[in-house]
């Protein structure tokens, strides 16, 4: 136990560990070590962000996807998925409702859907930018060319989320079909940073076959990339995927890794993800208490929320946007935090 606490102290002091040290820390964690870690992670969150928890208005605008990732409910091969696409007008209506509720970041998230051409996407981004100049626009639409990312940035996008999912080659191949590569995923992430996006990455905790060594590589890759945002959440199986019968990730390990991320890179924007709330009724609150400082309520029309099913039993699929926002506000107040209505940019 003293050895694991010493590793946490070292991480706090120098912001990185060797691979063997990461493995030791992850393998030898216990509840007392976690308490020690969370005291530090809350201290660092408090230093840069106070008790503020930032909201991102999530707009899941298409569940069509050309990819066939083995863990994902909207994978190309899922013939039972009820597919949908929002129109530009529907997306703008989500923004209008969200703006009225105090959202100052809109996250456009969707599968890699060729229907939304470069020109169509640029037009949507440009229109949101023109109408909501005080808002941040985040995109989460997968792997694209450097030129495409650059043009979307010029159209007005500020941030981009692209989770690497695992930083080890063999594990990446276990989770993805042959046409997808870790090398290209990393190339996209470094390109996004170079262009000037506030860049986010992340990984699933407890994905099939995951080992402490692979988690060590994830933490080392994040340290090397130095993203502005990191989204991690427990792996939750979906019944129409090859991993339907696999065990899900745990709340305990996910929270521990959130704490480690906050201590390693104290200024990170760290979401308490919907997946955390799905595996435990107080999952998002526990995520904030472990060091997270972002929540992402859903602004998508209620008619499509159940259809954007990346994993089973996703929460908040029936709530109106206002209901979701108000409920989260109360939940954050209950743990001494304040849901705020500004853009919530990375602390410089």
Tab-separated table of C-alpha atoms in Angstrom:
chain	number	residue	atom	x	y	z
A	1	UNK	CA	0.000	0.000	0.000
A	2	UNK	CA	2.797	2.404	0.838
A	3	UNK	CA	4.404	1.581	-2.492
A	4	UNK	CA	1.230	2.478	-4.426
A	5	UNK	CA	0.867	5.734	-2.464
A	6	UNK	CA	4.496	6.517	-3.292
A	7	UNK	CA	3.740	5.995	-6.990
A	8	UNK	CA	0.789	8.393	-6.751
A	9	UNK	CA	3.098	10.939	-5.096
A	10	UNK	CA	5.625	10.468	-7.877
A	11	UNK	CA	2.936	10.920	-10.550
A	12	UNK	CA	1.822	14.125	-8.854
A	13	UNK	CA	5.412	15.402	-8.706
A	14	UNK	CA	6.680	14.557	-12.212
A	15	UNK	CA	3.496	13.821	-14.240
A	16	UNK	CA	4.640	10.497	-15.642
A	17	UNK	CA	5.528	6.943	-14.643
A	18	UNK	CA	7.387	4.094	-16.321
A	19	UNK	CA	5.286	1.274	-17.759
A	20	UNK	CA	6.144	-1.109	-14.901
A	21	UNK	CA	5.172	1.563	-12.373
A	22	UNK	CA	1.778	2.079	-14.031
A	23	UNK	CA	1.192	-1.677	-14.012
A	24	UNK	CA	2.142	-1.938	-10.351
A	25	UNK	CA	-0.107	0.982	-9.418
A	26	UNK	CA	-3.105	-0.457	-11.276
A	27	UNK	CA	-2.601	-4.045	-10.077
A	28	UNK	CA	-2.016	-3.156	-6.421
A	29	UNK	CA	-4.718	-0.530	-5.936
A	30	UNK	CA	-7.143	-0.898	-3.021
A	31	UNK	CA	-9.842	1.216	-1.381
A	32	UNK	CA	-7.378	3.029	0.875
A	33	UNK	CA	-5.125	3.892	-2.076
A	34	UNK	CA	-8.185	5.134	-3.973
A	35	UNK	CA	-9.135	7.458	-1.094
A	36	UNK	CA	-5.590	8.803	-1.037
A	37	UNK	CA	-5.717	9.351	-4.802
A	38	UNK	CA	-9.127	11.059	-4.795
A	39	UNK	CA	-8.013	13.540	-2.136
A	40	UNK	CA	-5.268	14.615	-4.541
A	41	UNK	CA	-7.443	14.584	-7.674
A	42	UNK	CA	-10.088	16.767	-6.005
A	43	UNK	CA	-7.392	19.169	-4.828
A	44	UNK	CA	-6.137	19.621	-8.414
A	45	UNK	CA	-9.624	19.955	-9.882
A	46	UNK	CA	-10.397	22.559	-7.241
A	47	UNK	CA	-7.175	24.470	-8.034
A	48	UNK	CA	-7.981	24.947	-11.735
A	49	UNK	CA	-11.770	24.700	-11.913
A	50	UNK	CA	-13.131	25.187	-8.396
A	51	UNK	CA	-16.475	23.460	-7.814
A	52	UNK	CA	-17.574	24.153	-11.386
A	53	UNK	CA	-18.942	21.319	-13.490
A	54	UNK	CA	-19.276	22.183	-17.178
A	55	UNK	CA	-22.161	21.056	-19.339
A	56	UNK	CA	-21.890	19.978	-22.963
A	57	UNK	CA	-25.095	19.702	-24.960
A	58	UNK	CA	-24.860	16.411	-26.834
A	59	UNK	CA	-26.557	16.208	-30.241
A	60	UNK	CA	-26.431	12.664	-31.643
A	61	UNK	CA	-27.263	13.564	-35.216
A	62	UNK	CA	-26.792	10.262	-37.080
A	63	UNK	CA	-26.487	6.620	-36.078
A	64	UNK	CA	-25.434	5.423	-39.529
A	65	UNK	CA	-21.796	4.286	-39.522
A	66	UNK	CA	-19.552	2.816	-42.191
A	67	UNK	CA	-17.382	1.132	-39.552
A	68	UNK	CA	-17.871	-2.269	-37.951
A	69	UNK	CA	-16.172	-1.936	-34.561
A	70	UNK	CA	-16.841	-5.115	-32.598
A	71	UNK	CA	-18.013	-3.339	-29.410
A	72	UNK	CA	-20.393	-0.768	-30.887
A	73	UNK	CA	-24.170	-1.011	-31.131
A	74	UNK	CA	-24.377	1.206	-34.230
A	75	UNK	CA	-21.779	-0.856	-36.132
A	76	UNK	CA	-22.436	-1.371	-39.805
A	77	UNK	CA	-23.360	-5.068	-39.388
A	78	UNK	CA	-26.124	-4.458	-36.845
A	79	UNK	CA	-29.140	-4.989	-39.090
A	80	UNK	CA	-31.528	-4.483	-36.173
A	81	UNK	CA	-30.423	-0.912	-35.455
A	82	UNK	CA	-33.161	1.642	-36.184
A	83	UNK	CA	-31.233	4.115	-38.298
A	84	UNK	CA	-31.903	7.850	-38.387
A	85	UNK	CA	-30.384	11.147	-39.466
A	86	UNK	CA	-31.291	14.579	-38.140
A	87	UNK	CA	-31.825	17.345	-40.683
A	88	UNK	CA	-29.922	20.598	-40.440
A	89	UNK	CA	-33.146	22.213	-39.190
A	90	UNK	CA	-33.516	19.596	-36.448
A	91	UNK	CA	-29.895	20.115	-35.377
A	92	UNK	CA	-30.448	23.879	-35.194
A	93	UNK	CA	-33.607	23.332	-33.124
A	94	UNK	CA	-31.547	21.248	-30.646
A	95	UNK	CA	-29.106	24.173	-30.405
A	96	UNK	CA	-31.929	26.663	-29.890
A	97	UNK	CA	-33.425	24.612	-27.051
A	98	UNK	CA	-29.985	24.022	-25.535
A	99	UNK	CA	-29.007	27.677	-25.686
A	100	UNK	CA	-32.185	28.603	-23.850
A	101	UNK	CA	-31.279	26.110	-21.112
A	102	UNK	CA	-27.839	27.662	-20.676
A	103	UNK	CA	-25.677	25.341	-22.772
A	104	UNK	CA	-22.655	27.093	-24.261
A	105	UNK	CA	-21.050	24.051	-25.862
A	106	UNK	CA	-22.724	21.894	-28.491
A	107	UNK	CA	-21.270	18.463	-29.251
A	108	UNK	CA	-22.202	17.086	-32.664
A	109	UNK	CA	-21.665	13.355	-32.391
A	110	UNK	CA	-22.417	10.674	-34.934
A	111	UNK	CA	-21.248	7.586	-36.740
A	112	UNK	CA	-18.998	7.941	-39.777
A	113	UNK	CA	-21.891	8.623	-42.135
A	114	UNK	CA	-21.052	9.481	-45.756
A	115	UNK	CA	-24.456	11.125	-46.196
A	116	UNK	CA	-23.029	14.100	-44.299
A	117	UNK	CA	-20.509	15.244	-46.889
A	118	UNK	CA	-17.716	17.677	-46.141
A	119	UNK	CA	-19.765	20.525	-47.596
A	120	UNK	CA	-22.879	19.601	-45.603
A	121	UNK	CA	-20.904	19.391	-42.352
A	122	UNK	CA	-19.149	22.695	-42.990
A	123	UNK	CA	-22.497	24.354	-43.668
A	124	UNK	CA	-23.933	23.049	-40.370
A	125	UNK	CA	-20.870	24.170	-38.395
A	126	UNK	CA	-20.836	27.579	-40.094
A	127	UNK	CA	-24.534	28.120	-39.352
A	128	UNK	CA	-24.157	27.205	-35.660
A	129	UNK	CA	-21.096	29.459	-35.407
A	130	UNK	CA	-22.971	32.390	-36.962
A	131	UNK	CA	-26.035	32.043	-34.727
A	132	UNK	CA	-24.260	31.170	-31.460
A	133	UNK	CA	-21.033	33.133	-31.473
A	134	UNK	CA	-20.480	32.770	-27.726
A	135	UNK	CA	-20.665	28.968	-27.878
A	136	UNK	CA	-18.052	26.286	-28.440
A	137	UNK	CA	-18.671	23.736	-31.182
A	138	UNK	CA	-17.303	20.246	-30.569
A	139	UNK	CA	-17.277	17.548	-33.250
A	140	UNK	CA	-17.117	13.805	-32.613
A	141	UNK	CA	-17.437	12.248	-36.057
A	142	UNK	CA	-14.521	9.874	-36.335
A	143	UNK	CA	-11.497	9.556	-38.566
A	144	UNK	CA	-11.175	12.033	-41.425
A	145	UNK	CA	-8.390	13.523	-43.510
A	146	UNK	CA	-6.197	16.354	-42.222
A	147	UNK	CA	-7.696	18.627	-44.892
A	148	UNK	CA	-11.231	17.788	-43.758
A	149	UNK	CA	-10.382	18.566	-40.131
A	150	UNK	CA	-8.724	21.806	-41.189
A	151	UNK	CA	-11.723	22.964	-43.207
A	152	UNK	CA	-14.141	22.159	-40.373
A	153	UNK	CA	-11.906	24.148	-38.019
A	154	UNK	CA	-11.978	27.083	-40.431
A	155	UNK	CA	-15.778	26.781	-40.611
A	156	UNK	CA	-15.954	27.374	-36.856
A	157	UNK	CA	-15.445	24.115	-34.942
A	158	UNK	CA	-13.375	24.562	-31.749
A	159	UNK	CA	-12.985	21.081	-30.326
A	160	UNK	CA	-12.790	17.506	-31.525
A	161	UNK	CA	-13.320	14.253	-29.627
A	162	UNK	CA	-11.731	11.076	-30.985
A	163	UNK	CA	-11.198	8.292	-28.464
A	164	UNK	CA	-8.225	6.069	-29.264
A	165	UNK	CA	-9.950	3.216	-27.325
A	166	UNK	CA	-6.677	1.336	-26.692
A	167	UNK	CA	-3.047	2.300	-27.278
A	168	UNK	CA	-1.740	-1.233	-27.841
A	169	UNK	CA	-1.683	-2.541	-31.412
A	170	UNK	CA	-2.724	-6.153	-30.695
A	171	UNK	CA	-5.597	-5.051	-28.470
A	172	UNK	CA	-6.726	-2.493	-31.071
A	173	UNK	CA	-6.993	-5.334	-33.613
A	174	UNK	CA	-9.051	-7.370	-31.167
A	175	UNK	CA	-11.610	-4.548	-30.909
A	176	UNK	CA	-11.674	-3.345	-34.546
A	177	UNK	CA	-11.899	-4.799	-38.067
A	178	UNK	CA	-8.758	-4.951	-40.230
A	179	UNK	CA	-9.513	-1.743	-42.173
A	180	UNK	CA	-9.092	0.368	-39.015
A	181	UNK	CA	-5.647	0.980	-37.539
A	182	UNK	CA	-4.252	2.422	-34.345
A	183	UNK	CA	-1.598	4.169	-36.425
A	184	UNK	CA	-4.211	6.145	-38.350
A	185	UNK	CA	-6.185	6.933	-35.193
A	186	UNK	CA	-3.065	8.419	-33.614
A	187	UNK	CA	-2.229	10.304	-36.809
A	188	UNK	CA	-5.699	11.898	-36.691
A	189	UNK	CA	-5.234	12.942	-33.059
A	190	UNK	CA	-1.857	14.562	-33.629
A	191	UNK	CA	-3.261	16.288	-36.722
A	192	UNK	CA	-6.190	17.721	-34.740
A	193	UNK	CA	-3.818	19.174	-32.151
A	194	UNK	CA	-1.600	20.652	-34.852
A	195	UNK	CA	-4.569	22.388	-36.510
A	196	UNK	CA	-5.479	24.055	-33.214
A	197	UNK	CA	-8.484	22.097	-31.950
A	198	UNK	CA	-8.972	21.544	-28.257
A	199	UNK	CA	-8.483	17.821	-28.703
A	200	UNK	CA	-10.024	14.978	-26.745
A	201	UNK	CA	-9.223	11.284	-26.662
A	202	UNK	CA	-10.038	8.407	-24.302
A	203	UNK	CA	-10.571	4.694	-23.902
A	204	UNK	CA	-12.952	2.040	-22.629
A	205	UNK	CA	-12.214	0.571	-19.214
A	206	UNK	CA	-12.600	-3.209	-19.049
A	207	UNK	CA	-12.923	-3.797	-22.790
A	208	UNK	CA	-12.535	-7.463	-23.830
A	209	UNK	CA	-9.014	-8.741	-23.277
A	210	UNK	CA	-7.788	-5.571	-21.561
A	211	UNK	CA	-4.812	-5.985	-19.210
A	212	UNK	CA	-3.048	-3.651	-16.748
A	213	UNK	CA	-0.186	-3.462	-19.257
A	214	UNK	CA	-2.571	-2.136	-21.914
A	215	UNK	CA	-3.984	0.414	-19.488
A	216	UNK	CA	-0.411	1.482	-18.734
A	217	UNK	CA	0.111	2.081	-22.453
A	218	UNK	CA	-3.117	4.121	-22.557
A	219	UNK	CA	-1.901	6.369	-19.753
A	220	UNK	CA	1.523	6.755	-21.357
A	221	UNK	CA	0.002	7.624	-24.734
A	222	UNK	CA	-2.246	10.262	-23.133
A	223	UNK	CA	0.759	11.728	-21.341
A	224	UNK	CA	2.624	11.907	-24.662
A	225	UNK	CA	-0.313	13.410	-26.597
A	226	UNK	CA	-1.230	15.904	-23.852
A	227	UNK	CA	-4.850	16.299	-24.976
A	228	UNK	CA	-7.189	18.931	-23.564
A	229	UNK	CA	-9.962	16.420	-22.838
A	230	UNK	CA	-10.048	12.719	-21.968
A	231	UNK	CA	-13.259	10.715	-21.910
A	232	UNK	CA	-13.120	7.293	-20.287
A	233	UNK	CA	-16.009	5.077	-19.348
A	234	UNK	CA	-16.642	1.438	-18.519
A	235	UNK	CA	-17.072	-0.974	-21.414
A	236	UNK	CA	-20.737	-1.985	-21.551
A	237	UNK	CA	-21.656	-4.796	-23.955
A	238	UNK	CA	-24.349	-4.407	-26.620
A	239	UNK	CA	-26.531	-7.426	-27.381
A	240	UNK	CA	-26.117	-7.149	-31.186
A	241	UNK	CA	-22.300	-7.223	-31.250
A	242	UNK	CA	-19.653	-9.976	-31.161
A	243	UNK	CA	-18.926	-8.932	-27.559
A	244	UNK	CA	-22.528	-9.373	-26.378
A	245	UNK	CA	-21.627	-11.958	-23.737
A	246	UNK	CA	-18.425	-10.295	-22.490
A	247	UNK	CA	-18.224	-8.844	-18.990
A	248	UNK	CA	-18.471	-5.079	-18.644
A	249	UNK	CA	-15.951	-2.731	-17.064
A	250	UNK	CA	-16.204	-1.797	-13.394
A	251	UNK	CA	-17.089	1.447	-11.674
A	252	UNK	CA	-14.173	1.015	-9.247
A	253	UNK	CA	-11.409	0.814	-11.875
A	254	UNK	CA	-12.952	3.579	-14.004
A	255	UNK	CA	-13.009	5.962	-11.024
A	256	UNK	CA	-9.426	5.085	-10.101
A	257	UNK	CA	-8.250	5.885	-13.638
A	258	UNK	CA	-10.179	9.192	-13.637
A	259	UNK	CA	-8.307	10.111	-10.471
A	260	UNK	CA	-4.962	9.175	-12.027
A	261	UNK	CA	-5.700	11.241	-15.138
A	262	UNK	CA	-6.522	14.309	-13.027
A	263	UNK	CA	-3.294	13.977	-11.034
A	264	UNK	CA	-1.185	13.335	-14.169
A	265	UNK	CA	-2.619	16.217	-16.208
A	266	UNK	CA	-4.369	18.489	-13.669
A	267	UNK	CA	-5.920	20.892	-16.200
A	268	UNK	CA	-7.748	18.195	-18.177
A	269	UNK	CA	-11.418	18.498	-19.002
A	270	UNK	CA	-12.688	15.125	-17.776
A	271	UNK	CA	-16.281	14.005	-18.319
A	272	UNK	CA	-18.232	11.898	-15.886
A	273	UNK	CA	-19.676	9.870	-18.759
A	274	UNK	CA	-23.187	8.600	-19.385
A	275	UNK	CA	-21.726	5.077	-19.273
A	276	UNK	CA	-20.739	5.668	-15.634
A	277	UNK	CA	-24.309	6.698	-14.860
A	278	UNK	CA	-25.546	3.618	-16.688
A	279	UNK	CA	-23.648	1.086	-14.550
A	280	UNK	CA	-24.364	2.808	-11.206
A	281	UNK	CA	-27.238	5.118	-10.147
A	282	UNK	CA	-24.698	7.597	-8.717
A	283	UNK	CA	-22.016	6.908	-11.310
A	284	UNK	CA	-21.722	10.465	-12.585
A	285	UNK	CA	-21.566	11.917	-9.081
A	286	UNK	CA	-18.847	9.428	-8.181
A	287	UNK	CA	-16.993	10.404	-11.362
A	288	UNK	CA	-16.999	14.064	-10.295
A	289	UNK	CA	-15.811	13.100	-6.814
A	290	UNK	CA	-12.959	11.119	-8.397
A	291	UNK	CA	-11.782	14.215	-10.312
A	292	UNK	CA	-14.036	14.693	-13.349
A	293	UNK	CA	-15.488	18.138	-14.128
A	294	UNK	CA	-17.737	17.771	-17.204
A	295	UNK	CA	-21.178	16.247	-17.831
A	296	UNK	CA	-22.855	15.848	-21.208
A	297	UNK	CA	-26.657	15.942	-21.074
A	298	UNK	CA	-28.487	14.911	-24.208
A	299	UNK	CA	-30.064	17.564	-26.450
A	300	UNK	CA	-31.101	15.089	-29.163
A	301	UNK	CA	-34.844	14.826	-29.861
A	302	UNK	CA	-36.393	12.239	-27.540
A	303	UNK	CA	-37.717	10.385	-30.612
A	304	UNK	CA	-34.175	9.290	-31.577
A	305	UNK	CA	-32.384	8.906	-28.248
A	306	UNK	CA	-33.071	5.190	-27.831
A	307	UNK	CA	-31.793	4.614	-31.373
A	308	UNK	CA	-28.316	5.989	-30.647
A	309	UNK	CA	-27.504	2.860	-28.701
A	310	UNK	CA	-23.739	2.303	-28.511
A	311	UNK	CA	-24.283	-0.084	-25.566
A	312	UNK	CA	-27.207	-1.624	-23.703
A	313	UNK	CA	-29.421	0.127	-21.098
A	314	UNK	CA	-28.169	3.672	-21.755
A	315	UNK	CA	-29.757	6.147	-19.333
A	316	UNK	CA	-31.712	9.354	-20.039
A	317	UNK	CA	-33.117	8.143	-23.358
A	318	UNK	CA	-36.608	9.393	-22.555
A	319	UNK	CA	-35.904	12.657	-20.747
A	320	UNK	CA	-36.611	16.057	-22.241
A	321	UNK	CA	-33.528	18.279	-22.467
A	322	UNK	CA	-34.743	20.590	-19.690
A	323	UNK	CA	-35.558	17.639	-17.436
A	324	UNK	CA	-32.065	16.198	-18.022
A	325	UNK	CA	-30.369	19.537	-17.348
A	326	UNK	CA	-32.350	20.276	-14.181
A	327	UNK	CA	-31.904	16.761	-12.812
A	328	UNK	CA	-28.129	16.956	-13.316
A	329	UNK	CA	-28.052	20.392	-11.694
A	330	UNK	CA	-29.674	19.010	-8.550
A	331	UNK	CA	-27.371	15.988	-8.542
A	332	UNK	CA	-24.283	18.189	-8.727
A	333	UNK	CA	-25.580	20.457	-5.938
A	334	UNK	CA	-26.011	17.390	-3.750
A	335	UNK	CA	-22.244	16.760	-3.903
A	336	UNK	CA	-21.269	20.411	-3.415
A	337	UNK	CA	-20.677	21.296	-7.067
A	338	UNK	CA	-22.255	23.827	-9.388
A	339	UNK	CA	-23.408	23.142	-12.936
A	340	UNK	CA	-22.284	26.253	-14.814
A	341	UNK	CA	-23.399	27.819	-18.076
A	342	UNK	CA	-20.185	28.917	-19.727
A	343	UNK	CA	-18.092	27.360	-22.484
A	344	UNK	CA	-15.797	25.619	-20.025
A	345	UNK	CA	-12.591	25.931	-21.994
A	346	UNK	CA	-9.334	24.190	-21.098
A	347	UNK	CA	-7.519	26.073	-18.327
A	348	UNK	CA	-4.393	27.774	-19.715
